[in-house]
mmCIF file of C-alpha atoms in Angstrom:
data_model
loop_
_atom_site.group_PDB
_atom_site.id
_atom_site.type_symbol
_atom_site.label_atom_id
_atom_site.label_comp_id
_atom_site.label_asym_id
_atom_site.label_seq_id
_atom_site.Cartn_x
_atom_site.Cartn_y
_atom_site.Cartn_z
ATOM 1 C CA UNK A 215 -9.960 29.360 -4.886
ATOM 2 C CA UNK A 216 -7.278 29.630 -2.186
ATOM 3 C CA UNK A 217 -3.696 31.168 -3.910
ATOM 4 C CA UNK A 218 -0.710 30.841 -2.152
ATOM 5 C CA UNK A 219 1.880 32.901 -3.415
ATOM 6 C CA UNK A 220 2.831 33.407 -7.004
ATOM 7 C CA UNK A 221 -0.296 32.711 -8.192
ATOM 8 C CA UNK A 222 -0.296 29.139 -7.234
ATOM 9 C CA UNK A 223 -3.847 27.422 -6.756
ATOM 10 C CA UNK A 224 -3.752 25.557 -3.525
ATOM 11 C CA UNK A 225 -7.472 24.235 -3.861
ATOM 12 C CA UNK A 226 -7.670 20.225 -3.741
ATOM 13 C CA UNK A 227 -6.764 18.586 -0.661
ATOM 14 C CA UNK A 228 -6.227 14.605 -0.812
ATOM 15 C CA UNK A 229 -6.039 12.572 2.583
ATOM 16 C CA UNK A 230 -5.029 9.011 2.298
ATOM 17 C CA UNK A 231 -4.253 5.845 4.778
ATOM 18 C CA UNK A 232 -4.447 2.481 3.856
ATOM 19 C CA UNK A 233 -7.736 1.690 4.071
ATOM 20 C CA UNK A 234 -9.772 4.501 3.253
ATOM 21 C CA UNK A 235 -12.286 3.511 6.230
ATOM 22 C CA UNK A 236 -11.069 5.413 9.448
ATOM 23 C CA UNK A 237 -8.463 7.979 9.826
ATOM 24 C CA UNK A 238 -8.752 9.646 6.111
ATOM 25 C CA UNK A 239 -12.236 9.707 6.381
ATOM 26 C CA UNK A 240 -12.521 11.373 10.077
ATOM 27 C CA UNK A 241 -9.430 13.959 7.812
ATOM 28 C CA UNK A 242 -11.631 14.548 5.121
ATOM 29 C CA UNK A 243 -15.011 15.269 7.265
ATOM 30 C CA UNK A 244 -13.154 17.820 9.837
ATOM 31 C CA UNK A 245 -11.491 19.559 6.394
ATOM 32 C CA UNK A 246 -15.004 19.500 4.664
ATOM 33 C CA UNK A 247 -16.331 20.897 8.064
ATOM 34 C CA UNK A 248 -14.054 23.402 9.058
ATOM 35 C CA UNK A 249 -12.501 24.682 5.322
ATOM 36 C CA UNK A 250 -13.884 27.401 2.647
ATOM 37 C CA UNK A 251 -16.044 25.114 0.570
ATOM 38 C CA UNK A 252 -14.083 26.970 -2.668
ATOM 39 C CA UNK A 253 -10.926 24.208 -1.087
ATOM 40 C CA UNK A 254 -11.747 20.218 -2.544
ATOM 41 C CA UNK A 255 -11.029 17.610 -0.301
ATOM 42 C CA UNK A 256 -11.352 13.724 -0.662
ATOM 43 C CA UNK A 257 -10.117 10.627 0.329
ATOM 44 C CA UNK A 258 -8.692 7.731 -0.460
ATOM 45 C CA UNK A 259 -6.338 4.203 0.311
ATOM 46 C CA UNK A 260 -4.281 1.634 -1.130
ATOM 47 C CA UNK A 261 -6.502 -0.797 0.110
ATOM 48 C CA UNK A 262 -9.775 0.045 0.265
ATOM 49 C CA UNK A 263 -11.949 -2.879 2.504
ATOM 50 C CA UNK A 264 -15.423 -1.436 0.861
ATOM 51 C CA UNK A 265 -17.311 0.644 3.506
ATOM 52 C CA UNK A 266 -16.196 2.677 6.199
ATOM 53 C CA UNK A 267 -15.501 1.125 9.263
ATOM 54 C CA UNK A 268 -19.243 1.353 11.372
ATOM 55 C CA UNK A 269 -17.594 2.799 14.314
ATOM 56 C CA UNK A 270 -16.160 5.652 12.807
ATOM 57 C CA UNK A 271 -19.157 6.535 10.879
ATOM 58 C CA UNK A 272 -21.126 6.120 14.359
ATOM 59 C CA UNK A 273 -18.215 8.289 15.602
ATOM 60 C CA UNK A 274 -18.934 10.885 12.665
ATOM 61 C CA UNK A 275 -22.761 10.749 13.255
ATOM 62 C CA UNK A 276 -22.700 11.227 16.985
ATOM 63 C CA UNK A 277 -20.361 14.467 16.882
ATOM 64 C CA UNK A 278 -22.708 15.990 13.882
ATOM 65 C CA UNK A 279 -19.681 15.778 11.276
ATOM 66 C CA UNK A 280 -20.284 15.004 7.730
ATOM 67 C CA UNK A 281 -19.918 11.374 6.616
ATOM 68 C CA UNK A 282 -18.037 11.982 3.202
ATOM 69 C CA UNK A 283 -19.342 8.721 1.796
ATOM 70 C CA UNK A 284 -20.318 5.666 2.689
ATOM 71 C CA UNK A 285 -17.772 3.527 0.680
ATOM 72 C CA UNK A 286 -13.850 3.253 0.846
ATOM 73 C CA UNK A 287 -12.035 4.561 -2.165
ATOM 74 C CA UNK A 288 -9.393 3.325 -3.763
ATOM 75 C CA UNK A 289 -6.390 6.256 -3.979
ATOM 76 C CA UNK A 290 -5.964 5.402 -7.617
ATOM 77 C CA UNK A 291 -9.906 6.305 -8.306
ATOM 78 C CA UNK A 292 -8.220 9.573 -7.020
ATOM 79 C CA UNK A 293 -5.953 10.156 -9.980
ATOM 80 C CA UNK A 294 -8.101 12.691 -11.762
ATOM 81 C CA UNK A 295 -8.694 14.477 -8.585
ATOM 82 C CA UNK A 296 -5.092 15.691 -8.798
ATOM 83 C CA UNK A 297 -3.942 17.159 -5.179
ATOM 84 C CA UNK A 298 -1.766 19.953 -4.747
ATOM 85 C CA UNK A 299 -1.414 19.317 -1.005
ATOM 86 C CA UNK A 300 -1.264 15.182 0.121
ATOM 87 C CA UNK A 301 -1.903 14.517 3.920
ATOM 88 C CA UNK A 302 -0.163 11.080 4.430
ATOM 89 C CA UNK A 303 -1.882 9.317 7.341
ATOM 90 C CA UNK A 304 -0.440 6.229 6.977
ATOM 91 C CA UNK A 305 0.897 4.311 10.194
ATOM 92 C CA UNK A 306 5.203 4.122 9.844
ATOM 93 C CA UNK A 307 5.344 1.545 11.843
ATOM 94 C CA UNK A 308 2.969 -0.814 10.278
ATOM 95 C CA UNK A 309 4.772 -0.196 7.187
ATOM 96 C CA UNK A 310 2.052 1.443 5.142
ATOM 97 C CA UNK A 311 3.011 2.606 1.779
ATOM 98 C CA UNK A 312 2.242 5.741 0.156
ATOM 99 C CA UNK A 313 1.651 6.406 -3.624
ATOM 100 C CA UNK A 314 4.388 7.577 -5.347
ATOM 101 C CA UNK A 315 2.746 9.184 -8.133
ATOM 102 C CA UNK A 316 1.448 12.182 -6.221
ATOM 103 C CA UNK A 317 4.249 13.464 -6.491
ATOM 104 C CA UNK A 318 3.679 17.002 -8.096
ATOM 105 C CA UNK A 319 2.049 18.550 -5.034
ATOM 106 C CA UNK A 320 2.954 18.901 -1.667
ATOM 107 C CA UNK A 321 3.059 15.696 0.195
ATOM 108 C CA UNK A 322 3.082 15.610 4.334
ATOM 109 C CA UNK A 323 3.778 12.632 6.540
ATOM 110 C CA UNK A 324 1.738 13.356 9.735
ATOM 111 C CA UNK A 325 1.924 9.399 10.437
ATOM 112 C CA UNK A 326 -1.223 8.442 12.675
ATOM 113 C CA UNK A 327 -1.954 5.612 14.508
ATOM 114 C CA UNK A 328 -4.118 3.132 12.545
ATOM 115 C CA UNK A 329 -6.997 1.582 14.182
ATOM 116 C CA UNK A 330 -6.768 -1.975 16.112
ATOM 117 C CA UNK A 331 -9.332 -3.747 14.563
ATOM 118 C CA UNK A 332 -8.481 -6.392 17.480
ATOM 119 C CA UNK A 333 -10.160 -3.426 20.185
ATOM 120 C CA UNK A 334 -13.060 -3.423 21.634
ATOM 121 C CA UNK A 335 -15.849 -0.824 19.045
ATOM 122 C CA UNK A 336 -15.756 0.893 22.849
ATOM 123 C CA UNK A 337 -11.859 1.804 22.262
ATOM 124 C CA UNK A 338 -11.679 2.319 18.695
ATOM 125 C CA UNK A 339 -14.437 5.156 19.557
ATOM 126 C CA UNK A 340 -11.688 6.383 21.885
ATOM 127 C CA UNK A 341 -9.487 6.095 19.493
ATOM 128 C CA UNK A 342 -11.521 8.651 17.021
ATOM 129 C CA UNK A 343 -12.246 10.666 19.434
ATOM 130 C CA UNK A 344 -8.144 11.181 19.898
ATOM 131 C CA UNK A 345 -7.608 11.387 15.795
ATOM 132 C CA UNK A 346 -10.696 14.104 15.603
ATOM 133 C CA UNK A 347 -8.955 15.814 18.615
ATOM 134 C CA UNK A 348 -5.632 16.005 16.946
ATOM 135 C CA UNK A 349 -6.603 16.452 13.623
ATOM 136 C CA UNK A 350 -8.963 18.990 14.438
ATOM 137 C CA UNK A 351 -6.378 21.212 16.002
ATOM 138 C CA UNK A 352 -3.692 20.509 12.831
ATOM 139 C CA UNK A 353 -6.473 21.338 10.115
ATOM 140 C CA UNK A 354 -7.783 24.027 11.773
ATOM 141 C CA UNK A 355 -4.374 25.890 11.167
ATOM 142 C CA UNK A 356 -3.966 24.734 7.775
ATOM 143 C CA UNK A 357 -7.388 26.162 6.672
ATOM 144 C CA UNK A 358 -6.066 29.220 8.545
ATOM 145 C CA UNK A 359 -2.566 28.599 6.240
ATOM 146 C CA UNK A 360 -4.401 28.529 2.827
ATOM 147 C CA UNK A 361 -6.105 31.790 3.158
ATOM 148 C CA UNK A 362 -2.837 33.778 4.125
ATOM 149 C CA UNK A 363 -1.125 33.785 0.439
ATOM 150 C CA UNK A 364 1.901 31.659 1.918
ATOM 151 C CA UNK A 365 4.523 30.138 -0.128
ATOM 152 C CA UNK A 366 4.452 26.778 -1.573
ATOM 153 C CA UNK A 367 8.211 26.162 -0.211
ATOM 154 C CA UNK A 368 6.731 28.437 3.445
ATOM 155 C CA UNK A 369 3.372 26.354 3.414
ATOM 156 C CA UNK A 370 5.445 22.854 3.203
ATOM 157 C CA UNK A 371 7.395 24.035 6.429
ATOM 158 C CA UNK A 372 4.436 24.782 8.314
ATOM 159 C CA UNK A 373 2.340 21.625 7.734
ATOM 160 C CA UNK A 374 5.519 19.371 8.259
ATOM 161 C CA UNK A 375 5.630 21.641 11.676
ATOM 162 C CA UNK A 376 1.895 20.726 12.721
ATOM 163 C CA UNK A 377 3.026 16.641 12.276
ATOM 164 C CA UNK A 378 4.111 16.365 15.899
ATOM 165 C CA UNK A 379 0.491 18.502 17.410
#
């Protein structure tokens, strides 16, 4: 278990967009990838559409990530799971809604672009390639963060920082 300051357990890590198919998913596989396996992480949406979209578990595949299942999931099956950090990866400007009753842990807006399902599979590869690329770099550092002993109130600085990387 990761503590960060005070004695505070920082070891469950949710990730949710709307549908649970792309951009949490390609979250939750670099996290499971790159993080101590003694920090949870999982994934979930408001709207769950069933399975993940093909091209990002192609995506996943081809880059030798791990596919963290092969269904969406529904952020309320995530309840029990109780997060102390949320990553919100919901798109702003689409209007995606995030839960309000994960509220007791620390909860970051990093706001990424949701997939065009109207795309060519050829772009929305592209398009992962981008999120892993960005993502990558962002979770990367917070592994780095949950390790150090930081804060809650320092820790919820520095992830809001990483939002614009």
């Amino acid at each position: 278990m990761m503590n960060i300051g005070e004695g505070m357990n920082m070891d469950k890590v949710l990730f949710i967009c709307k549908h649970n198919a792309g951009r949490s998913v390609i979250a939750e596989s670099i996290a499971t990838q790159l993080w101590s396996p003694a920090i949870k992480v999982a994934s979930g949406g408001s709207h769950p559409v069933g399975s993940i979209d093909p091209v990002v578990k192609q995506f996943l595949e081809d880059h030798s990530m791990p596919v963290p299942h092969n269904y969406s999931h529904s952020w309320e099956e995530r309840t029990a799971f109780q997060p102390d950090i949320v990553f919100i990866l919901c798109d702003t400007l689409h209007q995606e809604r995030a839960p309000m009753w994960l509220s007791g842990g620390i909860r970051i807006n990093w706001q990424v672009d949701a997939f065009d399902n109207k795309t060519s599979d050829r772009d929305k590869y592209a398009h992962c390639q981008r999120l892993r690329d960005s993502l990558h770099r962002r979770l990367s550092i917070v592994g780095e963060l949950l390790q150090t002993g930081i804060a809650k109130e320092e820790l919820e600085i520095k992830l809001v920082e990483l939002k614009g990387m």
